[in-house]
Structure formats: structure tokens, C-alpha cells
PDB file of C-alpha atoms in Angstrom:
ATOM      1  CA  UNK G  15      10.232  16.094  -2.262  1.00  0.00           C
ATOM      2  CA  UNK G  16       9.501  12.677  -1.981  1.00  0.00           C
ATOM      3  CA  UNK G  17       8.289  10.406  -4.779  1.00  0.00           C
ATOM      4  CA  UNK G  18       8.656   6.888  -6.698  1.00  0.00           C
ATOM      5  CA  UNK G  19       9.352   5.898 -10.254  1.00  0.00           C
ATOM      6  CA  UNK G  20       8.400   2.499 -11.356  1.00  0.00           C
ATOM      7  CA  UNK G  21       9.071   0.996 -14.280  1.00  0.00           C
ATOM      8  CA  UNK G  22       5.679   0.845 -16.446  1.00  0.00           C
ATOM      9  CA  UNK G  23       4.273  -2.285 -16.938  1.00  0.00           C
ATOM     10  CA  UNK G  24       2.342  -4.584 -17.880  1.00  0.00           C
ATOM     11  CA  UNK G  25       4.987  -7.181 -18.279  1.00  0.00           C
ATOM     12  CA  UNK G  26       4.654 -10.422 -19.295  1.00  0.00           C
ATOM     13  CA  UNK G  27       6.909 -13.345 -18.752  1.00  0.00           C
ATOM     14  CA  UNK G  28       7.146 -17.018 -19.516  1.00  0.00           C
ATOM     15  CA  UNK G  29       7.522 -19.330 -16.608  1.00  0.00           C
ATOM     16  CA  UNK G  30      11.266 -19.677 -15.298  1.00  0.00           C
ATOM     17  CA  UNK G  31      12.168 -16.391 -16.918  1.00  0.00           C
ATOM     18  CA  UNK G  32      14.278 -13.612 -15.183  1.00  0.00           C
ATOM     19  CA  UNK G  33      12.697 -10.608 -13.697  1.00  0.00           C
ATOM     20  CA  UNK G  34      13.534  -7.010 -13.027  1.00  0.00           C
ATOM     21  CA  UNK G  35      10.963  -4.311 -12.219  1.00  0.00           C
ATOM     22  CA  UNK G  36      12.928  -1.148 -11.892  1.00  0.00           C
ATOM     23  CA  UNK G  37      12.729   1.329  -9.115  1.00  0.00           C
ATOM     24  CA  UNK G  38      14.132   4.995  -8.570  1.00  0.00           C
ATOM     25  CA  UNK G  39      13.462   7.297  -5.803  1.00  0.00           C
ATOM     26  CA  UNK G  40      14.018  10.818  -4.407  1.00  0.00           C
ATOM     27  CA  UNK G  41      13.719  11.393  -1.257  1.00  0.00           C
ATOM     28  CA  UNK G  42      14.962  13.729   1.469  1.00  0.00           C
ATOM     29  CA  UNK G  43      16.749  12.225   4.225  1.00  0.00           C
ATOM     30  CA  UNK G  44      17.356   8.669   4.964  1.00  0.00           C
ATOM     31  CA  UNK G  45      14.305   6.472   3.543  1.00  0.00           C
ATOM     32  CA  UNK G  46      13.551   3.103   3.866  1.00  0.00           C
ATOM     33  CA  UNK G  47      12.400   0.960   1.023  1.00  0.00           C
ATOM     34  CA  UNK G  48      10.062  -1.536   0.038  1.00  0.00           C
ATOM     35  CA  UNK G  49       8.419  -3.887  -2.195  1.00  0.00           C
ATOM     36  CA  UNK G  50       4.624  -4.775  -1.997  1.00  0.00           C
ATOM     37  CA  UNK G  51       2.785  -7.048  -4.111  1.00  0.00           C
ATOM     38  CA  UNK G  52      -0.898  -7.250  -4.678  1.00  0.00           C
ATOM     39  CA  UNK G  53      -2.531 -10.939  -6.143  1.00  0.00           C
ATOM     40  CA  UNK G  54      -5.997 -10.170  -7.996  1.00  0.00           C
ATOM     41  CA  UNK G  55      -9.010  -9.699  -5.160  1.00  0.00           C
ATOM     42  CA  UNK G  56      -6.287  -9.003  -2.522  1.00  0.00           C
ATOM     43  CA  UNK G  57      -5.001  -6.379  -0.675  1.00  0.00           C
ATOM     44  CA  UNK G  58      -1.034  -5.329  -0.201  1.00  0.00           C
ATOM     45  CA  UNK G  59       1.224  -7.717   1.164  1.00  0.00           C
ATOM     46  CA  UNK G  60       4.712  -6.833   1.873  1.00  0.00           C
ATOM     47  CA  UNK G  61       6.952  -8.864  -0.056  1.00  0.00           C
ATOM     48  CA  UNK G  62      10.400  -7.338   1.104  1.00  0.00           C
ATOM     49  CA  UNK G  63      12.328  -3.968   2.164  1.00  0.00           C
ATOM     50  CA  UNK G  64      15.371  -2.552   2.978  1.00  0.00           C
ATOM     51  CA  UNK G  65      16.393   0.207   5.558  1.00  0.00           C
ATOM     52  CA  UNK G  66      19.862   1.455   5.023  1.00  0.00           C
ATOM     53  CA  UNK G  67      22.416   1.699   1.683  1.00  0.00           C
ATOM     54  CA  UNK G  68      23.450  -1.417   0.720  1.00  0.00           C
ATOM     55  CA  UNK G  69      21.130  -3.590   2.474  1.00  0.00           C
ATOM     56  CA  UNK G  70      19.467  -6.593   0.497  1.00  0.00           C
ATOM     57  CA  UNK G  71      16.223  -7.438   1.114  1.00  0.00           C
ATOM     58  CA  UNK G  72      15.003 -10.898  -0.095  1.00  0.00           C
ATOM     59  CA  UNK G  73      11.625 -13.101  -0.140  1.00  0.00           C
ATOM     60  CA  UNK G  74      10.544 -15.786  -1.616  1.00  0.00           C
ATOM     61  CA  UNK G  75      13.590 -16.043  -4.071  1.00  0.00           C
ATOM     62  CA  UNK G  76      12.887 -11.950  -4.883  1.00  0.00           C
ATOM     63  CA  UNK G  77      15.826  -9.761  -4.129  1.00  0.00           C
ATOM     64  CA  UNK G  78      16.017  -6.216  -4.129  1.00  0.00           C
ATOM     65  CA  UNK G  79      19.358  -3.879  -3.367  1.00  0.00           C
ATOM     66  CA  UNK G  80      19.341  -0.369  -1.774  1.00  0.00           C
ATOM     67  CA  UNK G  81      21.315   1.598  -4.368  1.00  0.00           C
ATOM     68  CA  UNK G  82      22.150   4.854  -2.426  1.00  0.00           C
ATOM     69  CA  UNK G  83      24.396   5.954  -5.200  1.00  0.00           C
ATOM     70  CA  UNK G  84      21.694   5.223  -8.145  1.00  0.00           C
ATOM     71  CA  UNK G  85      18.697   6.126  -6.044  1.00  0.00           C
ATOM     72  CA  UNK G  86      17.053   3.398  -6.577  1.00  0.00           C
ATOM     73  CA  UNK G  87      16.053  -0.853  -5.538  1.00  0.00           C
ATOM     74  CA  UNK G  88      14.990  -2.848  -8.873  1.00  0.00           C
ATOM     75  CA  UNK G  89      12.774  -5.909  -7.829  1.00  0.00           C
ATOM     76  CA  UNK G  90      14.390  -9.102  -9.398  1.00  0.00           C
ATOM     77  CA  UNK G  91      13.617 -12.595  -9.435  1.00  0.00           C
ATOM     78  CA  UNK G  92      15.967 -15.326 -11.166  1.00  0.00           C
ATOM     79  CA  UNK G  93      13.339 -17.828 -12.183  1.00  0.00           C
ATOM     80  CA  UNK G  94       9.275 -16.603 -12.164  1.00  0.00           C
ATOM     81  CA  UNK G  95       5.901 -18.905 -11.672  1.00  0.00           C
ATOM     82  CA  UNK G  96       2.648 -18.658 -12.876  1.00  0.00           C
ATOM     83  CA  UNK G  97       1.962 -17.844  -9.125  1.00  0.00           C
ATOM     84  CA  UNK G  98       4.117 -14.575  -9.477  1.00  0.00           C
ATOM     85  CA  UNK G  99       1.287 -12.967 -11.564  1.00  0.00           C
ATOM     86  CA  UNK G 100       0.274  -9.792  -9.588  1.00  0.00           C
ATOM     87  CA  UNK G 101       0.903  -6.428  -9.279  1.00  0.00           C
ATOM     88  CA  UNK G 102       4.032  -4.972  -7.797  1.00  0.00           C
ATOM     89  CA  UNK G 103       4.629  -1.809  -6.083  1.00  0.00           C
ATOM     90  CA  UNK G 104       7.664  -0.272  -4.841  1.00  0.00           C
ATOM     91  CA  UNK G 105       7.395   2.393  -1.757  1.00  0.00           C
ATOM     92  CA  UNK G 106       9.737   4.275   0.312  1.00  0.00           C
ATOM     93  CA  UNK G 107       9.375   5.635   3.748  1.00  0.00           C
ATOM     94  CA  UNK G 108      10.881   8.422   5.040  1.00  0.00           C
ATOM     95  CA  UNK G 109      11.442   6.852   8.772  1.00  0.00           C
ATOM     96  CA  UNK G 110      10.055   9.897  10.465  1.00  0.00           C
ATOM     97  CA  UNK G 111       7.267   9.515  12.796  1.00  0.00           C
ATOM     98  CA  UNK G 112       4.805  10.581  10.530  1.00  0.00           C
ATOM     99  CA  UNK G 113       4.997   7.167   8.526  1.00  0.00           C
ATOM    100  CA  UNK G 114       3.610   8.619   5.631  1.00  0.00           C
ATOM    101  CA  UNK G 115       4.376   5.859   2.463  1.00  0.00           C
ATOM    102  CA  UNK G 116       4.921   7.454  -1.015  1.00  0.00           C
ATOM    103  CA  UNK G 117       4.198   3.895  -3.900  1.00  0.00           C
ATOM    104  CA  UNK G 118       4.935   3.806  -7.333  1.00  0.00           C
ATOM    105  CA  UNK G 119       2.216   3.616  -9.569  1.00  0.00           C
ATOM    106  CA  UNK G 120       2.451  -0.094 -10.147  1.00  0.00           C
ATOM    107  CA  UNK G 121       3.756  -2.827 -12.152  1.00  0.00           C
ATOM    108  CA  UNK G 122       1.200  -5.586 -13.626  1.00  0.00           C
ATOM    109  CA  UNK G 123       3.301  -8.904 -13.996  1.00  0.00           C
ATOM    110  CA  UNK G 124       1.907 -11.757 -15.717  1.00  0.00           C
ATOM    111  CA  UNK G 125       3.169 -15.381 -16.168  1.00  0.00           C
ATOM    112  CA  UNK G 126       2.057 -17.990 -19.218  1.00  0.00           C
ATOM    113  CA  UNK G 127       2.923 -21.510 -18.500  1.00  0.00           C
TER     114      UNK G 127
ATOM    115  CA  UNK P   3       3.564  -8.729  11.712  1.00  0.00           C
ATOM    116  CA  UNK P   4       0.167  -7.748  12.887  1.00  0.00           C
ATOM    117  CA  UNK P   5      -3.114  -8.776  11.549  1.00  0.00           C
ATOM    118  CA  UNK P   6      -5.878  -6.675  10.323  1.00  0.00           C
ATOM    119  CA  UNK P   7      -8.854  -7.120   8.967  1.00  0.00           C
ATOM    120  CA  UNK P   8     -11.248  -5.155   7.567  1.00  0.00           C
ATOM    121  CA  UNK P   9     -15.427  -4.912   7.403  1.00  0.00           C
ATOM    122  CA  UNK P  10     -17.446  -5.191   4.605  1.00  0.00           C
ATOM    123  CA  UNK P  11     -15.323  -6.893   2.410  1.00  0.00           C
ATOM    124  CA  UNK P  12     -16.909  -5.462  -0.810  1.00  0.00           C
ATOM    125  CA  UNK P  13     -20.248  -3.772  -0.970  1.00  0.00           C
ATOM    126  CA  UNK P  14     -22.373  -1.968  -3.670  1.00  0.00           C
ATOM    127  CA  UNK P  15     -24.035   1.539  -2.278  1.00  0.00           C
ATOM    128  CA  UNK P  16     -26.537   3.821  -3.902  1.00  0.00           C
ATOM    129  CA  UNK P  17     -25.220   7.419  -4.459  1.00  0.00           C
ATOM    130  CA  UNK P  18     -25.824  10.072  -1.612  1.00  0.00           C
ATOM    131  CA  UNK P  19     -25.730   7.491   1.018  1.00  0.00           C
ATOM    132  CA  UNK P  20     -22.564   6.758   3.513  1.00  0.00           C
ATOM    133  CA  UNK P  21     -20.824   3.559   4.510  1.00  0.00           C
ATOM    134  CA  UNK P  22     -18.486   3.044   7.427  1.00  0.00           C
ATOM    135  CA  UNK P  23     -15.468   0.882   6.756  1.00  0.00           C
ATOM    136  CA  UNK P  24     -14.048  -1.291  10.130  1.00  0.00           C
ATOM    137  CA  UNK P  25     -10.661  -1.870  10.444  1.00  0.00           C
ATOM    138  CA  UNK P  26      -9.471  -4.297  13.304  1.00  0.00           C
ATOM    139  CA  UNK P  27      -5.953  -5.670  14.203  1.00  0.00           C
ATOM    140  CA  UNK P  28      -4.755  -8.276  16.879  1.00  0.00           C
ATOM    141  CA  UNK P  29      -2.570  -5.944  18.498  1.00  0.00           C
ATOM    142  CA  UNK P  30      -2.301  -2.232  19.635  1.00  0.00           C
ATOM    143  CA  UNK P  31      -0.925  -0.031  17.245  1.00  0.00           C
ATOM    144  CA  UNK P  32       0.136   3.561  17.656  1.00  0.00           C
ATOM    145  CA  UNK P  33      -0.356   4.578  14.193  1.00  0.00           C
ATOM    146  CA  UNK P  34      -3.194   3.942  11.735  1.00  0.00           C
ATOM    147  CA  UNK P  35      -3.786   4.617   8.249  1.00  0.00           C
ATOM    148  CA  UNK P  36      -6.256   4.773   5.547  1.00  0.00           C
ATOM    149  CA  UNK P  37      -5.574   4.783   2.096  1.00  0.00           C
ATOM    150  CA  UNK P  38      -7.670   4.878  -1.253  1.00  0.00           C
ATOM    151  CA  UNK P  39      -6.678   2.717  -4.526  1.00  0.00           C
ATOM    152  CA  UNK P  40      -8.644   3.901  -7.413  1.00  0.00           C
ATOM    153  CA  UNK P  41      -9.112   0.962 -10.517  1.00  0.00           C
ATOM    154  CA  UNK P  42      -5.905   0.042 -12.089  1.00  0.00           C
ATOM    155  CA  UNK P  43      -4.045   3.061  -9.772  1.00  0.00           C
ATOM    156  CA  UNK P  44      -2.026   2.841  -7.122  1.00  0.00           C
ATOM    157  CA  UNK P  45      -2.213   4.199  -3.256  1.00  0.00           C
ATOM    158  CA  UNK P  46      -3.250   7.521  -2.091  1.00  0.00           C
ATOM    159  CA  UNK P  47      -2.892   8.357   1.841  1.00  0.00           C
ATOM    160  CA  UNK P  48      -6.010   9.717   2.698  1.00  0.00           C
ATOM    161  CA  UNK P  49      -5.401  10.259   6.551  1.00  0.00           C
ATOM    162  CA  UNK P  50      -3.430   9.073   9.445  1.00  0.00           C
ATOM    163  CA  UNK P  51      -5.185   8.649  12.436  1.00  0.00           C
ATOM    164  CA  UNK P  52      -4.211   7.965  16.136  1.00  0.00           C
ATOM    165  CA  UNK P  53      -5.371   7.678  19.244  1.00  0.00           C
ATOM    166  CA  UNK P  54      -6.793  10.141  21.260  1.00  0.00           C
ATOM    167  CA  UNK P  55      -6.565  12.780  18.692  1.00  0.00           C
ATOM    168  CA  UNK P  56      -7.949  14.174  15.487  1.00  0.00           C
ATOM    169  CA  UNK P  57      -6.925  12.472  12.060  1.00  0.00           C
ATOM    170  CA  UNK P  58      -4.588  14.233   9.927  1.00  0.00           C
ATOM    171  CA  UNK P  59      -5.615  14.387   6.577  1.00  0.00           C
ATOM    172  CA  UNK P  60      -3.786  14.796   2.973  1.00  0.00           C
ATOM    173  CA  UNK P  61      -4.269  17.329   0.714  1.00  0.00           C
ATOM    174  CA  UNK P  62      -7.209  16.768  -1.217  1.00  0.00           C
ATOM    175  CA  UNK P  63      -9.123  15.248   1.145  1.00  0.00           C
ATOM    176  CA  UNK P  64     -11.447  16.549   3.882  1.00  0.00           C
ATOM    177  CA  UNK P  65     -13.224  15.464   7.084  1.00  0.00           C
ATOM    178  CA  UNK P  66     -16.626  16.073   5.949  1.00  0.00           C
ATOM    179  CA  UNK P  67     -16.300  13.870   3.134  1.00  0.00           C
ATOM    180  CA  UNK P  68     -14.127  11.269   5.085  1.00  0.00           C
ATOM    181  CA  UNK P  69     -14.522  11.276   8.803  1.00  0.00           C
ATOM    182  CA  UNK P  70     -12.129   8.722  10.968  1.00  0.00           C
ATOM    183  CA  UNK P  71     -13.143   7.537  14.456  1.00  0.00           C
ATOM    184  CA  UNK P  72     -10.150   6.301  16.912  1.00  0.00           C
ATOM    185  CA  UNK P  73     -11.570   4.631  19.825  1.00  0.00           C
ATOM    186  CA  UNK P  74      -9.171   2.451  21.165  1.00  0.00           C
ATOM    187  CA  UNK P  75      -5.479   1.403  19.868  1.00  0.00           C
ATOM    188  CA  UNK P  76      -6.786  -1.473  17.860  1.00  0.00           C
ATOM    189  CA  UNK P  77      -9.715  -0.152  15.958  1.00  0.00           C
ATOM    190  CA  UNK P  78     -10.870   2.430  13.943  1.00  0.00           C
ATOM    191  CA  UNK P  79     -13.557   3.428  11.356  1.00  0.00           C
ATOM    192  CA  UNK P  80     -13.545   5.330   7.915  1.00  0.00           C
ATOM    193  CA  UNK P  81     -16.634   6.642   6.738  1.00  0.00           C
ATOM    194  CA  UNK P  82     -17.675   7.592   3.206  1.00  0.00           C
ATOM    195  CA  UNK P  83     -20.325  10.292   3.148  1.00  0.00           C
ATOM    196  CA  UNK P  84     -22.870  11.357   0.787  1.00  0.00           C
ATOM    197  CA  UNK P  85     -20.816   8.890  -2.120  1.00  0.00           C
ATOM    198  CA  UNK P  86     -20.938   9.391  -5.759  1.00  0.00           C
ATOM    199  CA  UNK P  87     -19.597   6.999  -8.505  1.00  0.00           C
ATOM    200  CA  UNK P  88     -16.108   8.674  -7.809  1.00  0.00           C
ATOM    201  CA  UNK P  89     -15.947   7.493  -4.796  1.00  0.00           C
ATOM    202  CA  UNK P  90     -16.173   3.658  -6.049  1.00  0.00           C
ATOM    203  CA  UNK P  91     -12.273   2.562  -5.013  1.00  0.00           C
ATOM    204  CA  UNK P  92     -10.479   0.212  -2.973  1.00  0.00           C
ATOM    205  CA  UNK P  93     -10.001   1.410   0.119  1.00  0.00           C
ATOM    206  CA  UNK P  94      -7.525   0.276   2.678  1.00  0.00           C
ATOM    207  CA  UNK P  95      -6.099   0.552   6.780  1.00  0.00           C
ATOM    208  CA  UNK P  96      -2.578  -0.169   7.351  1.00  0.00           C
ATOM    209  CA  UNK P  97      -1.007  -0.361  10.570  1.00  0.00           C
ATOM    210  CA  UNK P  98       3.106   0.658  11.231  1.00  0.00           C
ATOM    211  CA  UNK P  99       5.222  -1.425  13.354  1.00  0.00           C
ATOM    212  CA  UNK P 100       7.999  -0.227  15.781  1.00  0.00           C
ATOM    213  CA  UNK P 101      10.339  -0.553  12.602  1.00  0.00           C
ATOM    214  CA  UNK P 102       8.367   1.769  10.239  1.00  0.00           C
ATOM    215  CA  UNK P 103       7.201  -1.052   8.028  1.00  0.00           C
ATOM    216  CA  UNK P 104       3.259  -0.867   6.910  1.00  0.00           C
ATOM    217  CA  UNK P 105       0.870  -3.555   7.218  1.00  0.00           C
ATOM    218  CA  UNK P 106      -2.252  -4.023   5.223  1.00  0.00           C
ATOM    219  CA  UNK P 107      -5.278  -5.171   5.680  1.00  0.00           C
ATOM    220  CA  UNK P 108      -7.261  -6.779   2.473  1.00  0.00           C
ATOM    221  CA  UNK P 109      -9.332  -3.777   1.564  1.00  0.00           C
ATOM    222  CA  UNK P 110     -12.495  -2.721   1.051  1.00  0.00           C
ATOM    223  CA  UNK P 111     -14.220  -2.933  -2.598  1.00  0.00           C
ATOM    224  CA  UNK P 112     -16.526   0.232  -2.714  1.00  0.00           C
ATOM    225  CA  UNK P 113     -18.830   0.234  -5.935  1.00  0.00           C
ATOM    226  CA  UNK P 114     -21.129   3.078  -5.901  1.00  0.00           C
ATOM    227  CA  UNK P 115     -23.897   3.308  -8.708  1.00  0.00           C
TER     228      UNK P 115
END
């Protein structure tokens, strides 16, 4: 089947830190990837993806690598703001016409000054 | 990327009654979805619904309860009938671009007492 593992959160950071939220997938087929983030009061927005092995998908100095051979596309971020705080959510799509999106449970990332 | 929005923004209902959820966006779209985000969970596909045609709906979740209207290839409508404090939730349309990537509108906050 199809299904996301995110890392569990919440984490919390100080400013200019170094993030990684991990990611793993299954999936059947040829998925693409993706990264959505959620401020408070707000719906999704997409923050980056990925559609093929190998592909980098970047964002507002996030990154995120499709891992084919490790199943998976950790979020990372070399230096984090207060703005960063929100929720995170990793999602993968399996491309097919019925554009069903399977997301992690979430990861709750907040920032002191 | 398309934008969608989405009427009421928030609203409080009494249980046993319905509410109809609008979701609009600036361009036609093929594919439409609705999802539900329960507090502090993440995303559940509740349907998928395109034009000209009856929604499809996920397991757990059934027309009565949730009936989807279609009109047109910009709009469409999610109504929650006969709610009880379960039902109180986050809900959400997304729209899916020729390159499988999700859009989101900013949600609905249902609070049902």
C-alpha cells in the first residue's frame, strides 16, 4: 500500500539552528513527493516537492532529496527563523489520475529567539 | 498555482443542523478535493469530486453524511449534514494541477456544540 512516516514531533529549535524532519514512504509505483507546511490559523501551503529519484526540491532555503534507495525525502533547513514555526507535513502522490494524496501525520516545529 | 478560496471561513453550528462549505478557484480545474483535518491530526481524503459526475468517496465516509455538488469546473460545495461535536474539524478543497501537485485552499474551521 501506500503510506507516510514522519518523524514525531514537536520539535523545538533555537533561531539559526539546523533542521531535519525525517520522511519515509512506501508506495507502489512511481510517487511523487512533497512537503507542505501549515502556519497557525492557516491552511496547507506547498512548500516544495519532488517527482522522480534523485530530484531536489528546494524553497525558501528548505531542501528536500528523493531517496529512491532509502524510501524516503527528510525536510532540512541549514539555518531556521522564528517565522519557520508551523507544522510540517510530508505527502506523496502516486501520479495516477486518481490524485489521491497520502500525508504524514505531522511535525509541530517551533522557534525561540 | 491556482487560487482557491473557501466560504465561511470559521463558523460555530448547533448539533443536528447542516452547513455547506464553498470552495472557489480562479481557474478551471479537472479535479477537486475535499479533505477533513481533525485537531492536532493530519489530512483525511474525504472525496474527490469532478465534473459532471458523482463524487467518489473514501472509505469511511458516505454521501448522506457528506454530499458534494459539482456545477461547473471552478466550484463546488461540501455539505455537513445533521453534525454532531465529531464533526467539529478543519475541513479543506484542494485543487490538482496538470503536474499532479495539490493546491489548498485556507480551510474551513467547523465547531459544532
Amino acid at each position: 500500500g501506500n503510506s507516510v512516516t514522519q518523524m514525531e514531533g514537536p520539535v523545538t529549535l533555537s533561531e539559526e539552528a539546523f533542521l531535519t524532519i525525517n520522511c519515509t514512504y512506501t508506495a507502489t509505483g512511481y510517487p511523487s513527493l512533497f512537503w507542505y507546511v501549515q502556519y497557525p490559523g492557516e491552511g496547507l501551503q506547498l512548500l516544495l516537492k519532488a517527482t522522480k529519484a534523485d530530484d531536489k526540491g528546494s524553497n525558501k532555503g528548505f531542501e528536500a532529496t528523493y531517496r529512491k534507495e532509502t524510501t524516503s525525502f527528510h525536510l532540512e533547513k541549514g539555518s531556521v527563523q522564528v517565522s519557520d514555526s508551523a507544522v510540517y507535513f510530508c505527502a506523496l502522490n502516486r501520479g495516477s489520475t486518481l490524485g489521491r494524496l497520502y500525508f504524514g501525520r505531522g511535525t509541530q516545529l517551533t522557534v525561540w529567539p | 498555482s491556482a487560487v482557491i478560496s473557501q466560504k465561511p471561513s470559521r463558523d460555530i453550528c448547533q448539533r443536528g443542523t447542516s452547513l455547506t462549505i464553498q470552495c472557489q478557484v480562479d481557474s478551471q480545474v479537472t479535479m477537486m478535493f475535499w479533505y477533513r483535518q481533525q485537531p492536532g491530526q493530519s489530512l483525511t481524503l474525504i472525496a474527490t469530486a469532478n465534473q459532471g459526475s458523482e463524487a467518489t468517496y473514501e472509505s469511511g465516509f458516505v454521501i448522506d453524511k457528506f454530499p458534494i455538488s459539482r456545477p461547473n469546473l471552478t466550484f463546488s460545495t461540501l455539505t455537513v449534514s445533521n453534525m454532531s461535536p465529531e464533526d467539529s474539524s478543519i475541513y479543506l478543497c484542494s485543487v490538482e494541477d496538470l503536474g499532479n501537485t495539490q493546491y489548498f485552499g485556507p480551510g474551513t474551521r467547523l465547531t459544532v456544540l
